[in-house]
CSV table of C-alpha atoms in Angstrom, one decimal:
chain,number,residue,atom,x,y,z
A,94,MET,CA,161.4,-137.7,136.0
A,95,ARG,CA,160.7,-134.3,133.7
A,96,PRO,CA,157.6,-132.6,135.2
A,97,THR,CA,154.7,-132.7,132.7
A,98,LEU,CA,154.7,-129.7,130.1
A,99,SER,CA,151.3,-130.0,128.6
A,100,LEU,CA,149.1,-133.0,128.5
A,101,LEU,CA,149.4,-133.1,124.4
A,102,LYS,CA,152.3,-130.9,123.8
A,103,SER,CA,154.6,-132.5,126.2
A,104,GLY,CA,158.3,-133.1,124.5
A,105,ARG,CA,157.0,-136.9,124.1
A,106,SER,CA,156.0,-138.4,120.4
A,107,ALA,CA,152.5,-138.7,120.3
A,108,TRP,CA,152.3,-141.8,118.7
A,109,LYS,CA,154.3,-143.2,122.0
A,110,GLY,CA,151.3,-141.8,124.2
A,111,PRO,CA,151.9,-141.2,128.0
A,112,TYR,CA,154.2,-143.2,130.2
A,113,PHE,CA,152.9,-145.2,132.4
A,114,VAL,CA,153.3,-148.2,134.6
A,115,PRO,CA,150.6,-150.8,134.3
A,116,PHE,CA,149.9,-151.3,138.4
A,117,ALA,CA,148.6,-154.8,138.9
A,118,ASN,CA,146.8,-154.2,142.1
A,119,LEU,CA,145.4,-151.0,141.2
A,120,ARG,CA,141.9,-152.5,141.4
A,121,GLU,CA,142.0,-154.0,145.0
A,122,ALA,CA,144.1,-151.0,146.2
A,123,LEU,CA,140.9,-148.9,145.1
A,124,ALA,CA,138.3,-151.1,146.7
A,125,ASN,CA,140.3,-151.5,149.8
A,126,HIS,CA,142.0,-148.2,150.2
A,127,THR,CA,145.5,-149.7,150.8
A,128,PRO,CA,148.6,-148.0,149.2
A,129,ILE,CA,150.3,-148.8,146.3
A,130,TYR,CA,154.1,-148.4,147.2
A,131,THR,CA,155.8,-147.5,144.1
A,132,GLN,CA,159.2,-146.0,142.7
A,133,ALA,CA,157.9,-144.6,139.4
A,134,ARG,CA,158.0,-141.4,139.6
A,135,ALA,CA,157.7,-140.8,136.0
A,136,CYS,CA,154.5,-142.6,135.8
A,137,THR,CA,152.0,-140.4,134.2
A,138,ILE,CA,148.7,-140.1,136.5
A,139,LEU,CA,145.7,-142.0,134.4
A,140,PRO,CA,142.2,-141.0,134.9
A,141,ASN,CA,141.7,-144.4,136.4
A,142,PHE,CA,144.0,-143.6,139.3
A,143,VAL,CA,141.7,-141.2,140.8
A,144,GLY,CA,141.0,-142.0,144.6
A,145,VAL,CA,144.1,-144.3,144.6
A,146,ARG,CA,146.7,-143.8,147.5
A,147,PHE,CA,149.9,-144.2,146.7
A,148,MET,CA,153.2,-144.2,148.2
A,149,VAL,CA,155.9,-142.5,146.2
A,150,HIS,CA,159.5,-143.0,146.5
A,151,ASN,CA,161.7,-139.5,146.8
A,152,GLY,CA,164.9,-141.0,146.9
A,153,ARG,CA,164.8,-141.7,150.9
A,154,ASP,CA,161.5,-143.0,151.8
A,155,TYR,CA,157.9,-143.2,150.6
A,156,LEU,CA,155.5,-140.0,150.6
A,157,PRO,CA,151.7,-140.4,150.6
A,158,VAL,CA,150.1,-139.2,147.5
A,159,LEU,CA,146.1,-139.4,147.1
A,160,VAL,CA,145.3,-138.8,143.5
A,161,THR,CA,142.6,-136.4,142.5
A,162,GLN,CA,140.8,-135.4,139.5
A,163,ASP,CA,142.8,-132.4,138.8
A,164,MET,CA,146.3,-134.5,139.1
A,165,VAL,CA,145.3,-136.4,135.9
A,166,GLY,CA,148.2,-135.6,133.2
A,167,HIS,CA,150.6,-134.9,136.1
A,168,LYS,CA,153.4,-137.3,137.3
A,169,LEU,CA,153.6,-139.0,140.4
A,170,GLY,CA,156.6,-137.8,141.1
A,171,GLU,CA,155.6,-134.3,141.1
A,172,PHE,CA,153.9,-134.8,144.4
A,173,SER,CA,156.5,-136.4,146.4
A,174,PHE,CA,159.2,-133.8,147.1
A,175,THR,CA,162.9,-134.6,147.4
A,176,LYS,CA,164.3,-131.7,148.7
A,177,LYS,CA,164.2,-130.4,152.3
A,178,ARG,CA,163.8,-127.1,153.3
A,179,PHE,CA,167.3,-125.6,154.9
A,180,THR,CA,166.9,-125.3,158.6
A,181,TYR,CA,169.7,-123.7,160.5
A,182,LYS,CA,170.9,-125.7,163.4
A,183,ALA,CA,173.3,-124.3,166.1
A,184,SER,CA,176.4,-126.2,166.3
A,185,LYS,CA,176.7,-128.3,170.0
A,186,ASN,CA,180.3,-126.6,170.4
A,187,LYS,CA,181.3,-123.6,169.6
B,467,MET,CA,152.1,-92.3,119.2
B,468,VAL,CA,149.6,-94.7,118.2
B,469,HIS,CA,147.2,-96.0,121.1
B,470,ILE,CA,145.8,-99.8,120.6
B,471,LEU,CA,143.9,-101.2,123.3
B,472,GLY,CA,145.5,-99.0,125.7
B,473,ILE,CA,149.3,-99.5,124.8
B,474,ASN,CA,151.4,-97.1,123.2
B,475,LEU,CA,153.1,-97.7,120.2
B,476,PRO,CA,156.3,-95.9,119.6
B,477,ASP,CA,156.1,-93.5,116.2
B,478,ASN,CA,159.5,-94.1,114.8
B,479,GLN,CA,159.9,-98.0,115.4
B,480,LEU,CA,159.1,-100.6,112.7
B,481,ALA,CA,155.5,-101.7,112.7
B,482,ARG,CA,156.7,-105.2,113.3
B,483,PHE,CA,159.4,-104.2,116.4
B,484,ALA,CA,156.7,-101.9,117.9
B,485,PHE,CA,153.9,-104.7,117.9
B,486,THR,CA,155.9,-106.7,120.3
B,487,HIS,CA,155.3,-104.0,122.8
B,488,ILE,CA,152.0,-105.5,123.1
B,489,TYR,CA,152.0,-108.2,126.2
B,490,GLY,CA,151.8,-111.8,124.5
B,491,VAL,CA,153.1,-110.8,120.8
B,492,GLY,CA,156.7,-111.7,120.1
B,493,HIS,CA,158.4,-111.5,117.0
B,494,HIS,CA,156.8,-114.3,115.2
B,495,THR,CA,153.1,-113.3,116.1
B,496,ALA,CA,154.1,-109.5,115.2
B,497,HIS,CA,155.4,-110.9,111.8
B,498,ARG,CA,152.0,-112.6,111.1
B,499,LEU,CA,149.9,-109.6,112.0
B,500,CYS,CA,151.8,-107.6,109.7
B,501,ALA,CA,151.0,-110.0,106.8
B,502,ARG,CA,147.4,-110.1,107.9
B,503,LEU,CA,147.3,-106.3,107.7
B,504,GLN,CA,149.7,-106.0,104.5
B,505,ILE,CA,152.1,-104.3,106.5
B,506,HIS,CA,155.5,-104.1,104.4
B,507,ASP,CA,158.7,-105.0,106.2
B,508,LYS,CA,160.0,-101.4,106.7
B,509,CYS,CA,156.5,-99.8,107.3
B,510,LYS,CA,157.1,-97.5,110.2
B,511,VAL,CA,154.3,-97.1,113.2
B,512,LYS,CA,154.0,-93.4,111.8
B,513,ASP,CA,153.1,-94.4,108.3
B,514,LEU,CA,150.5,-96.7,109.0
B,515,SER,CA,147.2,-96.2,107.2
B,516,PRO,CA,144.2,-95.3,109.8
B,517,PHE,CA,142.5,-98.4,108.6
B,518,GLN,CA,145.1,-100.7,109.3
B,519,VAL,CA,145.4,-99.4,113.2
B,520,THR,CA,141.5,-99.9,113.5
B,521,SER,CA,141.7,-103.2,111.9
B,522,LEU,CA,144.5,-103.9,114.3
B,523,ALA,CA,142.9,-102.8,117.1
B,524,SER,CA,139.5,-104.5,116.2
B,525,PHE,CA,141.4,-107.7,115.5
B,526,LEU,CA,143.3,-107.8,118.6
B,527,SER,CA,140.3,-107.1,120.6
B,528,SER,CA,138.7,-110.4,119.8
B,529,PRO,CA,141.1,-112.5,117.7
B,530,GLY,CA,138.9,-115.6,118.2
B,531,THR,CA,135.5,-114.1,116.5
B,532,ALA,CA,137.5,-112.4,113.9
B,533,PRO,CA,136.3,-113.5,110.4
B,534,PRO,CA,138.6,-116.1,108.8
B,535,LEU,CA,140.9,-115.0,106.1
B,536,PRO,CA,139.7,-115.6,102.6
B,537,LYS,CA,141.5,-118.3,101.0
B,538,TYR,CA,141.9,-118.1,97.1
B,539,PRO,CA,143.2,-121.5,95.3
B,540,LEU,CA,146.0,-121.1,93.3
B,541,ALA,CA,146.1,-122.5,89.7
B,542,THR,CA,147.6,-125.8,89.0
B,543,LEU,CA,150.9,-126.3,86.9
B,544,ASN,CA,148.7,-127.9,84.1
B,545,HIS,CA,145.8,-125.2,84.1
B,546,VAL,CA,144.6,-123.8,80.7
B,547,PRO,CA,142.9,-120.5,81.2
B,548,PRO,CA,139.9,-120.4,79.6
B,549,PRO,CA,139.0,-118.7,76.4
B,550,THR,CA,139.0,-114.9,76.5
B,551,THR,CA,135.4,-115.4,75.0
B,552,VAL,CA,134.1,-116.4,78.3
B,553,SER,CA,132.7,-113.2,80.6
B,554,THR,CA,133.9,-112.7,84.1
B,555,GLN,CA,130.3,-113.1,85.2
B,556,GLU,CA,130.3,-116.5,84.2
B,557,LEU,CA,133.5,-117.4,85.2
B,558,GLN,CA,132.7,-116.0,88.9
B,559,ALA,CA,129.8,-118.0,88.7
B,560,THR,CA,131.6,-121.4,87.9
B,561,PHE,CA,134.1,-120.4,90.7
B,562,LEU,CA,131.1,-120.0,93.2
B,563,GLU,CA,129.9,-123.1,91.9
B,564,ALA,CA,133.0,-125.0,92.5
B,565,GLN,CA,133.6,-123.5,95.8
B,566,LYS,CA,130.1,-123.9,97.2
B,567,GLY,CA,130.2,-127.4,98.7
B,568,LYS,CA,133.6,-127.1,100.3
B,569,THR,CA,133.1,-126.0,103.9
B,570,ILE,CA,135.6,-123.0,104.8
B,571,LYS,CA,138.0,-124.6,107.8
B,572,ASN,CA,139.3,-121.7,110.1
B,573,THR,CA,143.0,-122.5,110.0
B,574,ASP,CA,143.7,-118.8,111.0
B,575,PRO,CA,147.0,-119.4,113.3
B,576,LEU,CA,145.9,-116.8,115.2
B,577,LYS,CA,142.6,-117.8,115.9
B,578,ASN,CA,143.8,-118.8,119.5
B,579,LEU,CA,145.8,-115.6,120.2
B,580,LYS,CA,145.9,-114.5,123.6
B,581,ILE,CA,146.8,-111.0,124.8
B,582,GLU,CA,147.7,-109.0,127.9
B,583,SER,CA,145.2,-109.2,130.5
B,584,GLU,CA,143.8,-112.6,129.2
B,585,LEU,CA,146.8,-114.1,129.0
B,586,ARG,CA,148.1,-112.7,132.3
B,587,ARG,CA,145.1,-114.3,133.8
B,588,GLU,CA,145.6,-117.7,132.0
B,589,VAL,CA,149.4,-117.5,133.7
B,590,ARG,CA,148.2,-117.1,136.7
B,591,GLU,CA,145.2,-119.6,136.8
B,592,ASN,CA,148.1,-122.3,135.8
B,593,ILE,CA,149.8,-121.1,138.8
B,594,ALA,CA,146.6,-121.5,141.0
B,595,HIS,CA,146.1,-125.2,139.6
B,596,GLN,CA,149.7,-126.3,140.3
B,597,ARG,CA,149.1,-124.8,143.7
B,598,MET,CA,145.8,-126.2,144.2
B,599,ILE,CA,146.8,-130.2,143.2
B,600,GLY,CA,150.1,-129.4,145.8
B,601,SER,CA,152.6,-130.1,143.0
B,602,TYR,CA,156.3,-129.1,143.0
B,603,VAL,CA,155.5,-126.5,140.4
B,604,GLY,CA,152.9,-124.7,142.6
B,605,ARG,CA,155.2,-124.8,145.9
B,606,ARG,CA,158.2,-123.6,144.4
B,607,HIS,CA,156.1,-120.7,143.2
B,608,ALA,CA,154.6,-120.1,146.4
B,609,MET,CA,158.1,-120.4,147.7
B,610,HIS,CA,159.3,-117.4,145.3
B,611,LEU,CA,162.2,-119.7,144.3
B,612,PRO,CA,163.0,-120.9,140.5
B,613,VAL,CA,160.7,-123.7,139.5
B,614,ARG,CA,162.8,-125.8,137.0
B,615,GLY,CA,165.6,-126.9,139.0
B,616,GLN,CA,167.8,-123.6,138.6
B,617,ASN,CA,170.4,-123.1,141.5
B,618,THR,CA,169.6,-120.9,144.2
B,619,GLN,CA,172.7,-120.9,146.1
B,620,ASN,CA,173.3,-117.3,144.3
B,621,ASN,CA,171.1,-115.3,142.4
B,622,ALA,CA,167.6,-116.8,141.4
B,623,LYS,CA,166.9,-112.8,141.3
B,624,THR,CA,164.1,-113.0,138.8
B,625,ALA,CA,162.3,-115.9,140.4
B,626,LYS,CA,162.3,-114.1,143.4
B,627,LYS,CA,160.9,-111.1,141.9
B,628,LEU,CA,158.4,-112.9,140.0
B,629,ASN,CA,157.4,-116.3,141.1
B,630,ARG,CA,154.3,-115.7,143.2
B,631,LEU,CA,150.9,-117.0,143.3
B,632,ASP,CA,149.6,-114.2,141.8
B,633,ARG,CA,151.9,-113.1,139.4
B,634,HIS,CA,151.2,-109.7,137.8
B,635,SER,CA,154.4,-109.5,134.9
């Protein structure tokens, strides 16, 4: 997944439009507040996704992403972190 | 030393390189500025006329509201010049008549130019937006780490120096 550069000036051709995945259960997810489990990290957030809760795969498990108005134009993967911060763990036997 | 909007332009540099001292003006924009003010390629800062300096300052203070550049159409290949008996006033009148219906579209490439504090503010706003929506980019800025997947085992010095939420350079 590439992060979004800018909505119109992203490297993608204009005639293709933004890349997105048509989620079949979008309407019922919005009505019932059920999360949508997805692995489509490269899917652009469209204006009709606002308010939907997604569970976006980060390669290991699904992290919750609540889509707000400001996220429109970004991609789902930008909100599901794939890296863990390094923490030092003392080894048991020296 | 020439001062434009509080920026010193060194005297002995070529004008098109000296303009790049302004934050937000690179070589390309400097070239466009030179073209706009009719500064030739070898002109140094000390050779700039006072009129050029003042017009540069007035343009840079508000590029958006600058009057659009006059656009004079070139003659077509099959153009036949009018006979010399026609007076200049008549020619001008017909030219203005032809131009009247056309609306001048402001196609100025420097119309949306942002420099100095305005540009810095825009950069800060973009970072703040990323942080506000909680994206990876915003988080990396907050952690003072590279944003675009660079290595962090060594180095990453520039990112550690510059990447912050209230970035000031």
